Amino acid sequence: MDTSELQRIKQRYNIVGNCEALNHALDVALQVAPTDLSVLIVGESGVGKEIIPRLIHDNSTRKREKYFAINCGSIPEGTIDSELFGHEKGSFTGAIGESEGYFGTANKGTIFLDEVGELPIATQARLLRVLETGEYIRVGGQKIMKTDVRIVAATNVNMHKAISEGRFREDLFYRLNTIPIQIPPLRDRGEDILLLFRLFTMQMAEKYRIPRITLTDDAKQIMLKYKWPGNVRQLKNITEQMSILSQKREIDAETLSKFIPEDQESTQLTTTTAPGSHSYESEREILYKILYELRGNVSDLRREMADMRKKMDTPQALDNLSALNGMHSLGGPETHGYGNTAAAIQQYHNQPNRFNSFQDVEAEEINDNENAGISENDSLNLNDIGRHVVEKALERNGGNRKKAAQELGISDRTLYRRIKQYGLDKQ
């Protein structure tokens, strides 16, 4: 695009600046305007993305048709489908009549979807169908509607990050991003900052009939070095403040510092993820780590229980238990405190539900292991421990089930049920 054509476009749309990146964005917009390709405009908040869709529409074959600019972030999630695609009468509370929606009303025209990254996932699926086939269904309806609409979208969201976090459909992104246009932030536009400042001061002087403010050389350097996180919108806001509030008409560095923060670097926008920011990927990593640690804790507990059972099954442990019971029956050591211990052990063995309670805990752990992703073989280890205890009791009592039941402190019927459960009756 030649210089004269570029200047004509800037004058028509009141675009100020000679930044190379800005000129390139305008050039791409004019080249794609005569086509029906979808355009995605990317840039930070406040850089002036809303000018590009209007420029595309006015220089397209649809310029005599309707143009709608829709802020997707300002429409409630519960009504956005109705706003975009229309609804049938009685489809929801308050739907007293039919509505064509923006896609029906803007047929043959252009729709600008600002903040498209804020669309709900369900609405994104509907929008994808419109882009692919030109078809949609009204809310509460069954009839397939047709529309011929040019879509121009804009976003200040990092779309690749939104896709990785599941907040935006990847297929829709590539449909919208047929022709990408990047609008540069104000901090990268160099001398354009001073040109825009001059424009805003002239507008304020003309509107309120006050003397126009100017900048000293030191103040100009501060303006050029500042990071402008709010971009053109912030520059206009600060210019309006100084035009009204400053007693001086020539703004020096000291006066400017009252309107611009001294810590310039702290206002710079970054693309890195700040600590504590929400990320579904980091949440998954945390959950995996917790589950892995939980599995390790369960495995350690299982090994400790197995070691304890092995120690309880040794002949020395059984002899000590018998000795304690014998001393309690003789009544001698009770005065030294051992009788209470033997009685407690005997009472523990005589509890009829002790073994059943152990099995209930065992079953709960097996279910928890399955939910935590532990293998089926690992979850059966506790069951193997119960079988081992019964086998050892039967061996020590020469296969006498009644004596084995007495030793385990359970009823004969409970022991028979365990023997059958463990398959010991077939051996």
XYZ file of C-alpha atoms in Angstrom:
427
model
C 0.000 0.000 0.000
C 1.420 3.386 -1.015
C 1.913 6.252 1.423
C -0.937 8.394 0.071
C -3.481 5.587 0.462
C -2.225 4.872 3.970
C -2.568 8.532 4.982
C -6.097 8.644 3.537
C -7.107 5.679 5.669
C -5.576 7.217 8.802
C -7.379 10.516 8.279
C -10.719 8.823 7.634
C -10.560 6.735 10.821
C -8.672 9.287 12.922
C -5.649 6.989 13.307
C -2.519 8.726 14.587
C 0.950 7.229 14.319
C 3.689 6.145 11.935
C 4.772 2.981 13.726
C 5.824 0.273 11.258
C 3.863 -2.443 13.118
C 0.724 -0.295 13.041
C 1.129 0.423 9.329
C 1.538 -3.294 8.665
C -1.688 -4.080 10.574
C -3.591 -1.497 8.501
C -2.111 -2.898 5.286
C -3.218 -6.462 6.151
C -6.708 -5.233 7.068
C -7.155 -3.520 3.707
C -5.888 -6.560 1.798
C -8.280 -8.974 3.534
C -11.290 -6.610 3.472
C -12.626 -7.595 -0.014
C -12.656 -11.294 0.954
C -14.976 -13.186 3.303
C -12.172 -14.720 5.355
C -12.443 -14.642 9.148
C -10.071 -12.274 10.926
C -8.720 -12.459 14.481
C -7.312 -9.231 15.908
C -4.911 -9.734 18.804
C -3.649 -7.021 21.102
C -3.579 -5.765 24.657
C -6.515 -3.944 26.173
C -6.681 -0.308 25.121
C -4.609 -0.476 21.917
C -7.556 0.414 19.655
C -8.532 -2.974 18.198
C -12.094 -1.781 17.501
C -10.936 0.391 14.576
C -9.791 -2.561 12.435
C -13.200 -4.354 12.118
C -14.878 -1.114 11.065
C -12.142 -0.530 8.488
C -12.559 -4.085 7.135
C -16.336 -3.771 6.849
C -16.255 -0.352 5.159
C -13.810 -1.610 2.519
C -15.593 -4.919 1.820
C -18.389 -5.919 -0.524
C -20.699 -5.938 2.526
C -20.231 -2.241 3.320
C -23.874 -1.433 2.494
C -25.151 -4.138 4.855
C -25.438 -4.093 8.638
C -22.483 -4.023 10.979
C -22.741 -5.131 14.631
C -20.027 -4.775 17.282
C -20.687 -7.187 20.178
C -18.732 -7.303 23.432
C -18.855 -10.983 24.368
C -17.519 -10.333 27.858
C -20.408 -8.001 28.786
C -23.256 -10.434 27.985
C -24.282 -12.835 30.800
C -23.538 -16.490 30.105
C -27.198 -17.465 30.513
C -28.414 -15.119 27.746
C -25.517 -14.938 25.302
C -26.844 -17.788 23.107
C -30.179 -15.997 22.830
C -28.455 -12.691 22.012
C -26.316 -14.203 19.266
C -28.568 -16.872 17.739
C -32.079 -15.757 18.749
C -34.814 -17.708 20.527
C -38.316 -19.055 20.052
C -41.370 -17.794 21.916
C -41.665 -19.387 25.352
C -38.220 -21.006 25.193
C -37.379 -19.516 28.592
C -38.881 -17.205 31.190
C -39.365 -13.773 29.671
C -39.290 -14.977 26.036
C -42.621 -13.377 25.136
C -41.837 -13.386 21.441
C -39.402 -14.601 18.813
C -35.955 -13.092 18.371
C -33.700 -13.401 15.337
C -30.505 -12.674 17.272
C -27.482 -10.908 15.855
C -26.705 -13.660 13.342
C -30.197 -13.480 11.918
C -30.363 -9.675 11.841
C -26.859 -9.229 10.406
C -27.398 -11.588 7.461
C -25.185 -10.499 4.528
C -23.376 -8.103 6.875
C -20.476 -8.187 9.358
C -20.333 -9.083 13.040
C -17.437 -7.951 15.220
C -17.018 -10.229 18.260
C -14.918 -8.307 20.766
C -13.387 -10.266 23.682
C -14.180 -13.525 21.883
C -11.951 -15.368 24.355
C -14.644 -14.860 27.026
C -17.268 -16.940 25.199
C -18.622 -19.984 27.113
C -17.622 -23.394 25.747
C -21.208 -24.248 24.697
C -21.498 -20.984 22.743
C -18.145 -21.670 21.103
C -19.569 -24.913 19.670
C -22.523 -23.005 18.168
C -20.208 -20.371 16.715
C -17.984 -23.026 15.157
C -20.990 -24.507 13.351
C -21.916 -21.087 11.948
C -18.385 -20.562 10.671
C -18.243 -24.012 9.065
C -21.746 -24.326 7.573
C -23.539 -21.024 8.059
C -26.215 -22.911 10.035
C -27.527 -22.422 13.556
C -30.573 -23.244 15.683
C -32.388 -20.724 17.836
C -32.642 -21.302 21.573
C -35.693 -23.491 22.158
C -36.132 -24.161 18.436
C -35.671 -27.137 16.140
C -35.575 -25.516 12.714
C -32.129 -25.046 11.160
C -31.559 -21.406 10.218
C -29.141 -20.139 7.567
C -27.058 -16.978 7.659
C -24.297 -15.386 5.604
C -22.231 -13.318 8.010
C -18.612 -12.141 7.964
C -16.934 -12.705 11.339
C -14.202 -10.435 12.673
C -13.085 -11.255 16.211
C -10.735 -9.618 18.695
C -9.154 -10.708 21.965
C -6.593 -9.608 24.545
C -6.340 -13.163 25.920
C -3.382 -15.465 25.361
C -5.306 -17.899 23.166
C -2.727 -20.686 23.229
C -2.784 -20.692 27.017
C -6.609 -20.627 27.022
C -6.619 -23.656 24.692
C -4.179 -25.592 26.887
C -6.338 -24.870 29.955
C -9.517 -26.032 28.199
C -11.160 -22.592 28.162
C -11.211 -22.213 24.374
C -11.754 -24.691 21.562
C -8.703 -25.255 19.393
C -10.761 -25.903 16.245
C -12.647 -22.618 16.717
C -9.377 -20.736 17.199
C -8.059 -21.902 13.827
C -11.369 -21.016 12.164
C -11.229 -17.484 13.544
C -7.498 -17.095 13.035
C -7.576 -17.465 9.240
C -6.059 -13.990 8.950
C -4.341 -12.821 12.170
C -3.734 -9.114 12.756
C -1.473 -8.026 15.627
C -1.939 -4.522 17.059
C 1.253 -3.289 18.774
C 1.131 -1.994 22.374
C 1.695 1.711 22.888
C 5.081 1.195 24.591
C 6.432 -0.243 21.298
C 5.244 2.641 19.124
C 7.975 5.151 19.994
C 7.251 8.710 18.830
C 3.594 7.839 18.289
C 3.151 8.443 22.033
C 3.941 12.136 21.616
C 1.763 12.423 18.491
C -1.207 10.932 20.342
C -0.555 13.197 23.327
C -0.675 16.246 21.034
C -3.947 15.045 19.500
C -5.612 14.560 22.907
C -4.446 17.971 24.177
C -5.891 19.673 21.099
C -9.206 17.881 21.579
C -9.389 18.959 25.236
C -8.448 22.569 24.423
C -11.106 22.779 21.721
C -13.816 21.057 23.741
C -13.410 23.070 26.959
C -11.850 26.238 25.470
C -8.730 26.112 27.622
C -5.068 26.648 26.734
C -3.418 23.541 25.330
C -0.798 21.877 27.526
C 2.704 21.053 26.240
C 5.642 18.970 27.475
C 9.214 19.909 28.341
C 12.042 17.774 26.956
C 12.468 15.958 30.289
C 8.754 15.229 30.428
C 8.834 13.872 26.879
C 11.571 11.405 27.846
C 9.455 10.176 30.758
C 6.490 9.690 28.423
C 8.623 7.686 25.980
C 10.139 5.457 28.687
C 6.895 4.715 30.530
C 5.438 1.240 29.837
C 1.791 2.304 29.394
C -0.003 -0.842 30.626
C -3.340 0.776 29.699
C -2.013 1.716 26.252
C -3.800 4.468 24.277
C -6.739 4.511 26.674
C -4.438 5.255 29.617
C -2.545 7.954 27.671
C -5.793 9.725 26.854
C -6.941 9.488 30.468
C -3.706 11.006 31.841
C -3.732 13.750 29.192
C -7.288 14.739 30.143
C -6.353 14.815 33.843
C -3.372 17.099 33.263
C -5.370 19.367 30.952
C -7.935 20.039 33.672
C -6.006 19.722 36.952
C -2.573 21.160 36.182
C -2.104 24.879 36.896
C 0.880 24.953 34.548
C 0.344 24.792 30.813
C 3.868 23.562 30.247
C 4.212 20.164 31.914
C 7.669 19.461 33.306
C 9.049 16.219 34.753
C 8.042 17.116 38.311
C 4.443 17.838 37.339
C 4.238 14.766 35.130
C 5.450 12.529 37.969
C 2.287 13.417 39.902
C 0.202 11.736 37.192
C 2.531 8.878 36.177
C 3.943 6.342 38.697
C 7.705 6.671 39.249
C 8.256 2.880 39.204
C 8.005 2.406 35.459
C 8.965 -1.283 35.388
C 6.236 -2.295 37.851
C 3.569 -1.290 35.343
C 4.890 -3.383 32.469
C 2.679 -6.197 31.310
C 4.328 -9.604 31.286
C 3.477 -12.815 29.479
C 4.667 -15.121 32.243
C 2.268 -16.761 34.655
C 2.266 -14.977 38.009
C 2.597 -17.071 41.197
C -0.795 -18.091 42.503
C -2.582 -17.559 39.192
C -5.143 -20.111 38.167
C -3.972 -22.891 35.882
C -5.680 -26.214 35.240
C -2.357 -27.773 34.258
C -0.776 -26.934 37.631
C -3.880 -28.241 39.416
C -3.554 -31.581 37.655
C 0.112 -31.789 38.583
C -0.741 -31.128 42.234
C -3.450 -33.803 42.235
C -1.114 -36.361 40.650
C 1.529 -35.569 43.250
C -0.939 -35.940 46.129
C -2.213 -39.266 44.782
C 1.344 -40.524 44.324
C 2.265 -39.580 47.893
C -0.962 -41.130 49.190
C -0.177 -44.367 47.409
C 3.262 -44.396 49.000
C 1.766 -43.859 52.462
C -0.719 -46.719 51.976
C 2.078 -49.024 50.792
C 4.191 -48.175 53.852
C 1.234 -48.812 56.161
C 0.559 -52.135 54.458
C 4.171 -53.238 54.946
C 4.105 -52.262 58.622
C 0.900 -54.269 59.159
C 2.440 -57.285 57.430
C 5.548 -57.085 59.644
C 3.365 -56.820 62.727
C 1.365 -59.903 61.720
C 4.546 -61.873 61.105
C 5.847 -60.978 64.557
C 2.535 -61.994 66.130
C 2.695 -65.389 64.395
C 6.132 -66.340 65.798
C 6.286 -69.114 68.440
C 8.012 -66.745 70.873
C 5.128 -64.250 70.704
C 2.593 -67.039 71.267
C 4.607 -68.397 74.211
C 4.733 -64.947 75.770
C 0.982 -64.576 75.338
C 0.393 -67.973 76.931
C 2.703 -67.072 79.788
C 0.826 -63.877 80.439
C -2.470 -65.729 80.450
C -0.997 -68.334 82.811
C 0.327 -65.757 85.216
C -3.031 -64.064 85.278
C -4.761 -67.342 86.113
C -2.310 -67.983 89.004
C -2.865 -64.485 90.330
C 0.794 -63.967 91.271
C 2.101 -61.250 88.968
C -1.158 -59.303 89.030
C 0.143 -57.289 91.961
C 3.031 -56.128 89.766
C 0.699 -54.819 87.048
C 1.071 -57.677 84.554
C -2.349 -59.065 85.276
C -4.052 -56.057 83.772
C -2.038 -56.474 80.562
C -2.916 -60.147 80.236
C -6.555 -59.385 80.910
C -6.565 -56.700 78.240
C -5.031 -59.097 75.708
C -7.508 -61.810 76.634
C -10.400 -59.351 76.345
C -9.127 -58.259 72.909
C -9.069 -61.880 71.711
C -12.535 -62.535 73.097
C -14.177 -59.699 71.146
C -16.502 -61.430 68.652
C -16.499 -58.553 66.103
C -12.755 -57.887 66.086
C -12.096 -59.896 62.935
C -15.194 -58.526 61.187
C -14.143 -54.951 61.916
C -10.745 -55.642 60.429
C -12.358 -56.942 57.262
C -14.574 -53.823 57.001
C -11.534 -51.583 57.159
C -9.855 -53.866 54.654
C -12.751 -53.494 52.208
C -12.751 -49.706 52.548
C -9.043 -49.564 51.805
C -9.471 -51.712 48.720
C -12.111 -49.307 47.363
C -9.925 -46.308 48.159
C -6.991 -47.947 46.430
C -9.030 -48.411 43.279
C -10.055 -44.752 43.286
C -6.471 -43.657 43.854
C -5.211 -45.598 40.844
C -3.480 -48.419 42.793
C -3.268 -51.743 40.976
C -5.629 -54.600 41.758
C -2.756 -56.834 42.931
C -1.688 -54.226 45.489
C -5.232 -53.833 46.805
C -5.429 -57.567 47.615
C -2.456 -57.582 49.950
C -4.556 -57.003 53.067
C -6.809 -59.890 52.103
C -3.696 -62.077 51.815
C -2.718 -61.085 55.344
C -6.085 -62.313 56.699
C -5.662 -65.609 54.894
C -2.141 -65.985 56.263
C -3.393 -65.511 59.854
C -6.067 -68.187 59.468
C -3.644 -70.621 57.834
C -1.135 -70.220 60.653
C -3.802 -70.741 63.321
C -4.951 -73.971 61.648
C -1.373 -75.224 61.339
C -0.621 -74.598 64.999
C -3.774 -76.468 66.045
C -3.256 -79.434 63.733
C -6.211 -78.500 61.561
C -8.619 -78.368 64.537
C -10.994 -75.582 63.526
C -12.575 -75.182 66.941
C -9.217 -74.630 68.654
C -8.090 -72.335 65.854
C -11.250 -70.261 66.289
C -10.622 -69.999 70.023
C -7.053 -68.879 69.422
C -8.193 -66.195 66.967
C -10.934 -65.055 69.325
C -13.754 -65.592 66.815
C -16.723 -67.934 66.631
C -16.599 -71.279 64.838
C -19.102 -70.044 62.268
C -16.986 -66.951 61.478
C -13.894 -69.124 61.038
C -15.755 -71.509 58.695
C -16.876 -68.521 56.611
C -13.292 -67.219 56.393
C -11.979 -70.651 55.443
C -14.501 -70.836 52.615
C -13.791 -67.234 51.545
C -10.040 -67.873 51.331
C -10.511 -71.237 49.580
C -8.795 -73.136 52.382
C -11.534 -75.810 52.434
C -10.338 -77.011 49.006
C -6.762 -77.603 50.115
